[in-house]
PDB file of C-alpha atoms in Angstrom:
ATOM      1  CA  MET A   1       9.949  -2.418 -19.036  1.00 60.00           C
ATOM      2  CA  THR A   2       7.966   0.359 -17.316  1.00 87.00           C
ATOM      3  CA  PHE A   3       5.742   0.209 -14.277  1.00 95.00           C
ATOM      4  CA  PRO A   4       2.226  -0.706 -15.462  1.00 95.00           C
ATOM      5  CA  VAL A   5       0.059   1.325 -13.097  1.00 97.00           C
ATOM      6  CA  THR A   6      -0.207   4.880 -11.826  1.00 97.00           C
ATOM      7  CA  GLY A   7      -2.789   6.754  -9.795  1.00 98.00           C
ATOM      8  CA  LEU A   8      -4.849   5.388  -6.907  1.00 98.00           C
ATOM      9  CA  VAL A   9      -3.591   1.959  -5.831  1.00 98.00           C
ATOM     10  CA  PRO A  10      -4.912   1.077  -2.344  1.00 98.00           C
ATOM     11  CA  ILE A  11      -3.201  -1.499  -0.155  1.00 98.00           C
ATOM     12  CA  LEU A  12      -5.758  -4.220   0.513  1.00 98.00           C
ATOM     13  CA  ALA A  13      -6.555  -5.062   4.122  1.00 98.00           C
ATOM     14  CA  THR A  14      -6.866  -8.742   5.033  1.00 98.00           C
ATOM     15  CA  PRO A  15     -10.306  -9.515   6.513  1.00 98.00           C
ATOM     16  CA  PHE A  16     -10.442 -12.132   9.262  1.00 98.00           C
ATOM     17  CA  ALA A  17     -13.420 -13.863  10.811  1.00 97.00           C
ATOM     18  CA  SER A  18     -13.984 -13.540  14.558  1.00 96.00           C
ATOM     19  CA  ASP A  19     -11.941 -16.722  15.074  1.00 96.00           C
ATOM     20  CA  GLY A  20      -8.972 -15.232  13.216  1.00 96.00           C
ATOM     21  CA  THR A  21      -9.273 -17.288  10.037  1.00 97.00           C
ATOM     22  CA  LEU A  22      -9.239 -15.679   6.619  1.00 98.00           C
ATOM     23  CA  ALA A  23     -12.720 -14.356   5.757  1.00 98.00           C
ATOM     24  CA  VAL A  24     -12.901 -15.148   2.052  1.00 97.00           C
ATOM     25  CA  ALA A  25     -16.427 -13.802   1.474  1.00 97.00           C
ATOM     26  CA  ASP A  26     -15.433 -10.494   3.098  1.00 98.00           C
ATOM     27  CA  LEU A  27     -12.304 -10.451   0.949  1.00 98.00           C
ATOM     28  CA  HIS A  28     -14.456 -10.734  -2.174  1.00 98.00           C
ATOM     29  CA  ARG A  29     -16.668  -7.856  -1.003  1.00 98.00           C
ATOM     30  CA  LEU A  30     -13.614  -5.754  -0.225  1.00 98.00           C
ATOM     31  CA  LEU A  31     -12.229  -6.335  -3.707  1.00 98.00           C
ATOM     32  CA  GLU A  32     -15.593  -5.467  -5.285  1.00 98.00           C
ATOM     33  CA  PHE A  33     -15.666  -2.282  -3.183  1.00 98.00           C
ATOM     34  CA  GLN A  34     -12.272  -1.224  -4.558  1.00 98.00           C
ATOM     35  CA  LEU A  35     -13.419  -1.723  -8.135  1.00 98.00           C
ATOM     36  CA  ALA A  36     -16.671   0.163  -7.496  1.00 98.00           C
ATOM     37  CA  CYS A  37     -14.668   3.086  -6.108  1.00 98.00           C
ATOM     38  CA  GLY A  38     -12.793   3.506  -9.369  1.00 98.00           C
ATOM     39  CA  VAL A  39      -9.292   2.572  -8.240  1.00 98.00           C
ATOM     40  CA  ASP A  40      -6.508   2.456 -10.816  1.00 98.00           C
ATOM     41  CA  GLY A  41      -4.978  -0.674  -9.303  1.00 98.00           C
ATOM     42  CA  ILE A  42      -4.951  -2.839  -6.182  1.00 98.00           C
ATOM     43  CA  ALA A  43      -1.936  -3.732  -4.061  1.00 98.00           C
ATOM     44  CA  LEU A  44      -1.625  -6.848  -1.908  1.00 98.00           C
ATOM     45  CA  PHE A  45       0.627  -7.790   0.991  1.00 98.00           C
ATOM     46  CA  GLY A  46       1.701  -4.303   2.059  1.00 96.00           C
ATOM     47  CA  PHE A  47       2.104  -3.164   5.643  1.00 94.00           C
ATOM     48  CA  ALA A  48      -1.621  -2.304   5.790  1.00 95.00           C
ATOM     49  CA  SER A  49      -2.410  -5.928   4.869  1.00 97.00           C
ATOM     50  CA  GLU A  50      -1.087  -7.359   8.168  1.00 96.00           C
ATOM     51  CA  THR A  51       1.345  -9.188   5.939  1.00 94.00           C
ATOM     52  CA  PHE A  52       3.490 -10.032   8.974  1.00 92.00           C
ATOM     53  CA  ALA A  53       0.695 -12.330  10.179  1.00 94.00           C
ATOM     54  CA  LEU A  54      -0.137 -14.121   6.924  1.00 96.00           C
ATOM     55  CA  SER A  55       0.726 -17.730   6.235  1.00 94.00           C
ATOM     56  CA  ALA A  56       1.776 -19.089   2.863  1.00 93.00           C
ATOM     57  CA  ARG A  57      -1.705 -20.606   2.576  1.00 95.00           C
ATOM     58  CA  ASP A  58      -3.295 -17.201   3.301  1.00 97.00           C
ATOM     59  CA  ARG A  59      -1.249 -15.606   0.531  1.00 96.00           C
ATOM     60  CA  GLU A  60      -2.349 -18.288  -1.938  1.00 96.00           C
ATOM     61  CA  GLN A  61      -6.031 -17.892  -0.986  1.00 97.00           C
ATOM     62  CA  ILE A  62      -5.819 -14.111  -1.330  1.00 98.00           C
ATOM     63  CA  LEU A  63      -4.199 -14.369  -4.748  1.00 97.00           C
ATOM     64  CA  ASP A  64      -6.919 -16.831  -5.805  1.00 96.00           C
ATOM     65  CA  ALA A  65      -9.612 -14.396  -4.616  1.00 96.00           C
ATOM     66  CA  VAL A  66      -8.049 -11.577  -6.611  1.00 97.00           C
ATOM     67  CA  ASP A  67      -7.980 -13.790  -9.694  1.00 95.00           C
ATOM     68  CA  ALA A  68     -11.676 -14.599  -9.198  1.00 95.00           C
ATOM     69  CA  VAL A  69     -12.954 -11.082  -8.476  1.00 96.00           C
ATOM     70  CA  VAL A  70     -10.545  -8.688 -10.153  1.00 94.00           C
ATOM     71  CA  GLY A  71      -9.144 -10.721 -13.011  1.00 90.00           C
ATOM     72  CA  ARG A  72      -7.516  -8.147 -15.290  1.00 88.00           C
ATOM     73  CA  ALA A  73     -10.038  -5.375 -14.553  1.00 95.00           C
ATOM     74  CA  VAL A  74      -7.240  -3.316 -12.982  1.00 97.00           C
ATOM     75  CA  PRO A  75      -3.531  -4.051 -12.523  1.00 97.00           C
ATOM     76  CA  VAL A  76      -2.566  -5.841  -9.317  1.00 98.00           C
ATOM     77  CA  VAL A  77       0.678  -5.047  -7.486  1.00 98.00           C
ATOM     78  CA  VAL A  78       1.830  -7.841  -5.179  1.00 98.00           C
ATOM     79  CA  GLY A  79       4.038  -7.241  -2.165  1.00 98.00           C
ATOM     80  CA  VAL A  80       7.232  -9.243  -1.701  1.00 98.00           C
ATOM     81  CA  ASN A  81       8.473  -9.037   1.864  1.00 96.00           C
ATOM     82  CA  ALA A  82      10.788 -11.969   2.470  1.00 94.00           C
ATOM     83  CA  THR A  83      13.997 -11.200   4.356  1.00 91.00           C
ATOM     84  CA  GLY A  84      16.341 -13.000   1.963  1.00 94.00           C
ATOM     85  CA  LEU A  85      16.735 -13.424  -1.772  1.00 96.00           C
ATOM     86  CA  PRO A  86      15.638 -17.080  -2.278  1.00 96.00           C
ATOM     87  CA  ALA A  87      12.345 -16.584  -0.415  1.00 96.00           C
ATOM     88  CA  ALA A  88      11.790 -13.241  -2.148  1.00 97.00           C
ATOM     89  CA  VAL A  89      12.234 -14.889  -5.545  1.00 97.00           C
ATOM     90  CA  GLU A  90       9.763 -17.601  -4.504  1.00 96.00           C
ATOM     91  CA  GLN A  91       7.146 -14.995  -3.522  1.00 97.00           C
ATOM     92  CA  ALA A  92       7.787 -13.051  -6.726  1.00 97.00           C
ATOM     93  CA  ARG A  93       7.328 -16.143  -8.901  1.00 97.00           C
ATOM     94  CA  GLN A  94       4.099 -17.010  -7.092  1.00 97.00           C
ATOM     95  CA  ALA A  95       2.846 -13.481  -7.805  1.00 97.00           C
ATOM     96  CA  ALA A  96       3.865 -13.728 -11.452  1.00 97.00           C
ATOM     97  CA  GLU A  97       2.000 -17.026 -11.814  1.00 96.00           C
ATOM     98  CA  HIS A  98      -1.129 -15.234 -10.587  1.00 96.00           C
ATOM     99  CA  GLY A  99      -0.787 -12.480 -13.164  1.00 95.00           C
ATOM    100  CA  ALA A 100       0.748  -9.726 -11.028  1.00 97.00           C
ATOM    101  CA  ALA A 101       1.337  -6.560 -13.047  1.00 97.00           C
ATOM    102  CA  GLY A 102       4.009  -5.337 -10.646  1.00 98.00           C
ATOM    103  CA  LEU A 103       5.919  -6.321  -7.514  1.00 98.00           C
ATOM    104  CA  MET A 104       6.283  -4.046  -4.471  1.00 98.00           C
ATOM    105  CA  VAL A 105       9.494  -5.320  -2.910  1.00 98.00           C
ATOM    106  CA  LEU A 106      10.784  -4.588   0.580  1.00 98.00           C
ATOM    107  CA  PRO A 107      14.542  -4.649   1.039  1.00 97.00           C
ATOM    108  CA  PRO A 108      15.942  -7.474   3.153  1.00 96.00           C
ATOM    109  CA  TYR A 109      15.869  -5.976   6.633  1.00 95.00           C
ATOM    110  CA  MET A 110      16.673  -8.535   9.312  1.00 93.00           C
ATOM    111  CA  VAL A 111      20.358  -8.136   8.493  1.00 93.00           C
ATOM    112  CA  LYS A 112      20.821  -4.574   7.276  1.00 94.00           C
ATOM    113  CA  PRO A 113      22.264  -4.706   3.738  1.00 96.00           C
ATOM    114  CA  SER A 114      24.960  -2.473   2.309  1.00 97.00           C
ATOM    115  CA  PRO A 115      24.183  -0.346  -0.772  1.00 97.00           C
ATOM    116  CA  ALA A 116      26.013  -2.888  -2.937  1.00 97.00           C
ATOM    117  CA  GLN A 117      23.975  -5.719  -1.427  1.00 97.00           C
ATOM    118  CA  LEU A 118      20.733  -3.821  -2.093  1.00 98.00           C
ATOM    119  CA  ALA A 119      21.689  -3.316  -5.722  1.00 98.00           C
ATOM    120  CA  ASP A 120      22.498  -7.015  -6.005  1.00 97.00           C
ATOM    121  CA  PHE A 121      19.229  -8.003  -4.281  1.00 98.00           C
ATOM    122  CA  TYR A 122      16.964  -5.899  -6.469  1.00 98.00           C
ATOM    123  CA  GLY A 123      18.915  -6.564  -9.671  1.00 98.00           C
ATOM    124  CA  THR A 124      18.924 -10.326  -9.136  1.00 97.00           C
ATOM    125  CA  LEU A 125      15.243 -10.429  -8.190  1.00 98.00           C
ATOM    126  CA  ALA A 126      14.221  -8.369 -11.224  1.00 97.00           C
ATOM    127  CA  ALA A 127      16.217 -10.667 -13.479  1.00 97.00           C
ATOM    128  CA  GLN A 128      14.463 -13.760 -12.086  1.00 96.00           C
ATOM    129  CA  VAL A 129      10.864 -12.678 -12.751  1.00 96.00           C
ATOM    130  CA  PRO A 130       9.472 -10.867 -15.838  1.00 93.00           C
ATOM    131  CA  VAL A 131       7.358  -8.493 -13.738  1.00 97.00           C
ATOM    132  CA  PRO A 132       8.306  -4.839 -13.093  1.00 98.00           C
ATOM    133  CA  VAL A 133       9.701  -4.186  -9.619  1.00 98.00           C
ATOM    134  CA  MET A 134       8.841  -1.336  -7.246  1.00 98.00           C
ATOM    135  CA  VAL A 135      11.351  -0.601  -4.497  1.00 98.00           C
ATOM    136  CA  GLN A 136       9.654   0.007  -1.136  1.00 98.00           C
ATOM    137  CA  ASP A 137      11.562   2.750   0.686  1.00 98.00           C
ATOM    138  CA  ALA A 138      10.153   2.474   4.224  1.00 96.00           C
ATOM    139  CA  PRO A 139      12.974   3.024   6.734  1.00 96.00           C
ATOM    140  CA  ASN A 140      10.645   3.621   9.687  1.00 93.00           C
ATOM    141  CA  MET A 141       9.429   0.031   9.302  1.00 93.00           C
ATOM    142  CA  THR A 142      12.542  -1.719   7.989  1.00 95.00           C
ATOM    143  CA  GLY A 143      15.443   0.296   9.395  1.00 96.00           C
ATOM    144  CA  VAL A 144      16.999   0.221   5.904  1.00 97.00           C
ATOM    145  CA  GLN A 145      18.010   3.661   4.656  1.00 97.00           C
ATOM    146  CA  MET A 146      17.888   4.276   0.916  1.00 98.00           C
ATOM    147  CA  PRO A 147      19.178   7.765   0.120  1.00 98.00           C
ATOM    148  CA  VAL A 148      18.378   9.404  -3.198  1.00 98.00           C
ATOM    149  CA  PRO A 149      21.688   8.486  -4.924  1.00 98.00           C
ATOM    150  CA  LEU A 150      21.112   4.817  -4.059  1.00 98.00           C
ATOM    151  CA  LEU A 151      17.545   4.930  -5.386  1.00 98.00           C
ATOM    152  CA  ALA A 152      18.891   6.466  -8.602  1.00 98.00           C
ATOM    153  CA  GLU A 153      21.346   3.573  -8.838  1.00 98.00           C
ATOM    154  CA  LEU A 154      18.523   1.065  -8.335  1.00 98.00           C
ATOM    155  CA  ALA A 155      16.456   2.865 -10.977  1.00 98.00           C
ATOM    156  CA  ALA A 156      19.149   2.057 -13.523  1.00 97.00           C
ATOM    157  CA  LEU A 157      18.754  -1.706 -12.960  1.00 98.00           C
ATOM    158  CA  PRO A 158      16.805  -3.533 -15.684  1.00 97.00           C
ATOM    159  CA  GLY A 159      13.281  -4.290 -14.488  1.00 97.00           C
ATOM    160  CA  VAL A 160      13.398  -1.955 -11.465  1.00 98.00           C
ATOM    161  CA  ASP A 161      10.931   0.694 -12.574  1.00 98.00           C
ATOM    162  CA  ALA A 162       9.312   2.350  -9.550  1.00 98.00           C
ATOM    163  CA  VAL A 163       9.718   3.352  -5.928  1.00 98.00           C
ATOM    164  CA  LYS A 164       7.231   3.838  -3.124  1.00 98.00           C
ATOM    165  CA  VAL A 165       8.633   6.630  -0.962  1.00 98.00           C
ATOM    166  CA  GLU A 166       7.687   6.316   2.705  1.00 97.00           C
ATOM    167  CA  ALA A 167      10.793   7.976   4.142  1.00 96.00           C
ATOM    168  CA  PRO A 168       9.640  11.230   5.751  1.00 95.00           C
ATOM    169  CA  PRO A 169       9.550  13.971   4.679  1.00 97.00           C
ATOM    170  CA  THR A 170       8.098  12.197   1.672  1.00 97.00           C
ATOM    171  CA  ALA A 171       7.279  15.102  -0.647  1.00 98.00           C
ATOM    172  CA  PRO A 172      10.836  16.506  -0.870  1.00 98.00           C
ATOM    173  CA  LYS A 173      12.201  13.006  -1.393  1.00 98.00           C
ATOM    174  CA  CYS A 174       9.676  12.314  -4.159  1.00 98.00           C
ATOM    175  CA  GLY A 175      10.900  15.427  -5.938  1.00 98.00           C
ATOM    176  CA  ALA A 176      14.559  14.599  -5.398  1.00 98.00           C
ATOM    177  CA  VAL A 177      14.159  11.054  -6.713  1.00 98.00           C
ATOM    178  CA  GLY A 178      12.323  12.333  -9.771  1.00 97.00           C
ATOM    179  CA  ARG A 179      15.157  14.740 -10.544  1.00 97.00           C
ATOM    180  CA  ALA A 180      17.861  12.132  -9.947  1.00 98.00           C
ATOM    181  CA  ALA A 181      16.162   9.336 -11.903  1.00 97.00           C
ATOM    182  CA  PRO A 182      13.923  10.701 -14.678  1.00 95.00           C
ATOM    183  CA  GLY A 183      11.440   8.080 -15.792  1.00 93.00           C
ATOM    184  CA  PHE A 184      11.471   6.254 -12.452  1.00 97.00           C
ATOM    185  CA  ALA A 185       7.814   6.003 -11.353  1.00 98.00           C
ATOM    186  CA  VAL A 186       7.479   7.579  -7.896  1.00 98.00           C
ATOM    187  CA  PHE A 187       4.578   6.677  -5.577  1.00 98.00           C
ATOM    188  CA  GLY A 188       3.662   7.981  -2.152  1.00 97.00           C
ATOM    189  CA  GLY A 189       2.491   5.930   0.814  1.00 94.00           C
ATOM    190  CA  GLN A 190       1.911   6.691   4.504  1.00 95.00           C
ATOM    191  CA  ASN A 191      -1.864   6.487   4.020  1.00 97.00           C
ATOM    192  CA  ALA A 192      -1.757   9.405   1.523  1.00 98.00           C
ATOM    193  CA  LEU A 193      -0.830  11.861   4.286  1.00 98.00           C
ATOM    194  CA  PHE A 194       1.074  14.138   1.887  1.00 98.00           C
ATOM    195  CA  LEU A 195      -0.693  13.021  -1.269  1.00 97.00           C
ATOM    196  CA  LEU A 196      -1.055  16.381  -3.013  1.00 98.00           C
ATOM    197  CA  GLU A 197       2.376  17.651  -2.037  1.00 98.00           C
ATOM    198  CA  GLU A 198       3.845  14.430  -3.456  1.00 98.00           C
ATOM    199  CA  TYR A 199       1.903  14.892  -6.691  1.00 98.00           C
ATOM    200  CA  ALA A 200       3.034  18.504  -6.912  1.00 98.00           C
ATOM    201  CA  ARG A 201       6.628  17.251  -6.820  1.00 98.00           C
ATOM    202  CA  GLY A 202       6.216  14.657  -9.509  1.00 97.00           C
ATOM    203  CA  ALA A 203       4.697  11.557  -7.890  1.00 98.00           C
ATOM    204  CA  VAL A 204       2.554   9.543 -10.288  1.00 98.00           C
ATOM    205  CA  GLY A 205       0.597   7.495  -7.770  1.00 98.00           C
ATOM    206  CA  THR A 206      -0.422   6.945  -4.189  1.00 98.00           C
ATOM    207  CA  MET A 207      -0.853   3.732  -2.183  1.00 98.00           C
ATOM    208  CA  PRO A 208      -3.012   4.403   0.890  1.00 98.00           C
ATOM    209  CA  ALA A 209      -5.049   2.027   3.017  1.00 98.00           C
ATOM    210  CA  CYS A 210      -8.204   0.729   1.358  1.00 98.00           C
ATOM    211  CA  GLU A 211     -11.144   2.034   3.383  1.00 98.00           C
ATOM    212  CA  PHE A 212     -11.721   5.368   1.600  1.00 98.00           C
ATOM    213  CA  PRO A 213     -10.739   5.131  -2.105  1.00 98.00           C
ATOM    214  CA  ASP A 214     -14.132   6.538  -3.113  1.00 98.00           C
ATOM    215  CA  ALA A 215     -13.270   9.730  -1.218  1.00 97.00           C
ATOM    216  CA  LEU A 216      -9.766   9.963  -2.679  1.00 98.00           C
ATOM    217  CA  ARG A 217     -10.949   9.378  -6.253  1.00 98.00           C
ATOM    218  CA  PRO A 218     -12.512  12.842  -6.718  1.00 98.00           C
ATOM    219  CA  VAL A 219      -9.497  14.477  -5.064  1.00 98.00           C
ATOM    220  CA  LEU A 220      -7.169  12.962  -7.654  1.00 98.00           C
ATOM    221  CA  ASP A 221      -9.619  13.688 -10.474  1.00 98.00           C
ATOM    222  CA  ASP A 222      -9.800  17.359  -9.463  1.00 98.00           C
ATOM    223  CA  TRP A 223      -6.003  17.509  -9.323  1.00 98.00           C
ATOM    224  CA  ALA A 224      -5.717  16.001 -12.807  1.00 97.00           C
ATOM    225  CA  LYS A 225      -8.169  18.598 -14.135  1.00 98.00           C
ATOM    226  CA  GLY A 226      -6.115  21.430 -12.655  1.00 98.00           C
ATOM    227  CA  LEU A 227      -8.765  22.185 -10.018  1.00 98.00           C
ATOM    228  CA  ARG A 228      -6.178  22.522  -7.270  1.00 97.00           C
ATOM    229  CA  ASP A 229      -8.348  24.424  -4.769  1.00 97.00           C
ATOM    230  CA  ASP A 230     -11.096  21.811  -5.067  1.00 98.00           C
ATOM    231  CA  ALA A 231      -8.544  19.026  -4.663  1.00 98.00           C
ATOM    232  CA  TYR A 232      -7.143  20.551  -1.468  1.00 98.00           C
ATOM    233  CA  GLN A 233     -10.629  21.173  -0.103  1.00 97.00           C
ATOM    234  CA  GLY A 234     -11.623  17.551  -0.683  1.00 97.00           C
ATOM    235  CA  PHE A 235      -8.352  16.265   0.718  1.00 98.00           C
ATOM    236  CA  ASN A 236      -8.456  18.431   3.838  1.00 97.00           C
ATOM    237  CA  ARG A 237     -11.866  16.977   4.690  1.00 97.00           C
ATOM    238  CA  LEU A 238     -10.187  13.554   4.883  1.00 97.00           C
ATOM    239  CA  LEU A 239      -7.161  14.553   6.944  1.00 97.00           C
ATOM    240  CA  PRO A 240      -8.611  13.632  10.371  1.00 97.00           C
ATOM    241  CA  LEU A 241      -9.329  10.096   9.110  1.00 98.00           C
ATOM    242  CA  ILE A 242      -5.982   9.791   7.331  1.00 98.00           C
ATOM    243  CA  ARG A 243      -3.939  10.771  10.386  1.00 97.00           C
ATOM    244  CA  TYR A 244      -6.050   8.576  12.675  1.00 97.00           C
ATOM    245  CA  GLY A 245      -5.198   5.570  10.530  1.00 97.00           C
ATOM    246  CA  LEU A 246      -1.460   6.094  10.968  1.00 97.00           C
ATOM    247  CA  GLN A 247      -1.239   5.124  14.638  1.00 95.00           C
ATOM    248  CA  PRO A 248       1.415   2.449  15.275  1.00 93.00           C
ATOM    249  CA  GLY A 249      -0.028  -0.813  16.533  1.00 93.00           C
ATOM    250  CA  LEU A 250      -3.636   0.352  16.051  1.00 96.00           C
ATOM    251  CA  ALA A 251      -3.685   1.208  12.363  1.00 97.00           C
ATOM    252  CA  TRP A 252      -4.816  -2.252  11.208  1.00 97.00           C
ATOM    253  CA  ALA A 253      -7.818  -2.309  13.538  1.00 98.00           C
ATOM    254  CA  ILE A 254      -8.688   1.288  12.619  1.00 98.00           C
ATOM    255  CA  HIS A 255      -8.712   0.513   8.895  1.00 98.00           C
ATOM    256  CA  LYS A 256     -10.948  -2.474   9.527  1.00 98.00           C
ATOM    257  CA  HIS A 257     -13.352  -0.632  11.851  1.00 97.00           C
ATOM    258  CA  VAL A 258     -13.920   1.912   9.085  1.00 98.00           C
ATOM    259  CA  LEU A 259     -14.625  -0.913   6.634  1.00 98.00           C
ATOM    260  CA  VAL A 260     -17.072  -2.471   9.124  1.00 98.00           C
ATOM    261  CA  ARG A 261     -18.824   0.855   9.687  1.00 97.00           C
ATOM    262  CA  ARG A 262     -19.090   1.297   5.914  1.00 97.00           C
ATOM    263  CA  GLY A 263     -20.676  -2.146   5.510  1.00 97.00           C
ATOM    264  CA  VAL A 264     -17.825  -3.656   3.493  1.00 98.00           C
ATOM    265  CA  ILE A 265     -16.611  -6.373   5.903  1.00 98.00           C
ATOM    266  CA  ALA A 266     -18.222  -8.064   8.896  1.00 98.00           C
ATOM    267  CA  THR A 267     -15.593  -7.873  11.646  1.00 97.00           C
ATOM    268  CA  ALA A 268     -12.572  -5.785  12.588  1.00 97.00           C
ATOM    269  CA  THR A 269     -10.607  -8.794  13.849  1.00 98.00           C
ATOM    270  CA  VAL A 270      -6.820  -8.437  13.695  1.00 98.00           C
ATOM    271  CA  ARG A 271      -4.054 -10.937  14.321  1.00 96.00           C
ATOM    272  CA  ALA A 272      -1.386 -10.382  16.957  1.00 93.00           C
ATOM    273  CA  PRO A 273       0.822  -8.439  17.294  1.00 93.00           C
ATOM    274  CA  ALA A 274      -1.699  -5.978  15.814  1.00 95.00           C
ATOM    275  CA  GLN A 275      -3.985  -4.673  18.561  1.00 94.00           C
ATOM    276  CA  PRO A 276      -7.766  -4.255  18.723  1.00 96.00           C
ATOM    277  CA  ILE A 277      -8.999  -0.788  19.592  1.00 96.00           C
ATOM    278  CA  ASP A 278     -10.908   0.082  22.749  1.00 96.00           C
ATOM    279  CA  GLU A 279     -14.355   1.661  23.084  1.00 96.00           C
ATOM    280  CA  VAL A 280     -13.005   5.186  23.460  1.00 97.00           C
ATOM    281  CA  THR A 281     -11.026   4.850  20.238  1.00 97.00           C
ATOM    282  CA  VAL A 282     -14.066   3.426  18.457  1.00 96.00           C
ATOM    283  CA  ALA A 283     -16.151   6.410  19.602  1.00 96.00           C
ATOM    284  CA  GLU A 284     -13.473   8.842  18.409  1.00 97.00           C
ATOM    285  CA  LEU A 285     -13.336   7.087  15.065  1.00 96.00           C
ATOM    286  CA  ASP A 286     -17.111   7.169  14.691  1.00 96.00           C
ATOM    287  CA  ALA A 287     -17.064  10.923  15.325  1.00 97.00           C
ATOM    288  CA  ILE A 288     -14.388  11.395  12.663  1.00 97.00           C
ATOM    289  CA  LEU A 289     -16.390   9.340  10.173  1.00 96.00           C
ATOM    290  CA  ALA A 290     -19.524  11.369  10.882  1.00 95.00           C
ATOM    291  CA  ALA A 291     -17.645  14.635  10.406  1.00 93.00           C
ATOM    292  CA  THR A 292     -16.001  13.341   7.236  1.00 92.00           C
ATOM    293  CA  GLY A 293     -19.293  12.196   5.776  1.00 90.00           C
ATOM    294  CA  LEU A 294     -18.280   8.576   5.271  1.00 91.00           C
TER     295      LEU A 294
END
């Protein structure tokens, strides 16, 4: 089994109405926007999705919306973020029933697992569901450290076929994982902050937030054509927006404000503990968007 998607795979935001309920019509428009931007895949239930605030019913409605809008137009990677194996298997099976092409799986993090426990967790999960598994290496969010030798050990498990590296510095780790585990699909995250450096060191995909895939598409296309100067020029134009969307606590509202400004969704409502942004931040973001040309 190999991981079924590479390239540009944005993490879908979760649109809410002003009363905080799931905005299904906005969700459909957001999915259509991703497809129109030429993404290579779509990822659900990542950190950028406010997954910490989603109910089981929300997850089911989102999966239904993806079935309705996306179908099999592009592969869909579904996040699994339960803090124990039985619940993780339940989420993984739900994703498989909805046609997930891959699973992006956080390690259990409430009780910090040992390396042996991580190998058991990922190996058991992969054996329970016939969908390729991506390990999510995000120690800043989970507190779970996964050094390169451990990731190489996980790469040897049947059905564990990819890793999303979000442990800074990401580019050197992407390269180290690629050398230690040839054939393991390496993706970058962190809103594509070091996208081109990660690609230069062997990454095969990137999983940023979902408000600017149309601007990242030509960057990746230029890189694939060997037009490295053009790729860096296009990427550098986006850097102010990329870094602005990495602010702890505010990132979710920032992603959504950009989507509102771009006419994709109606409101930038977030659910606690995510925070709305104030008028000064909105003005700063509008200036960045104007300078970026989005």
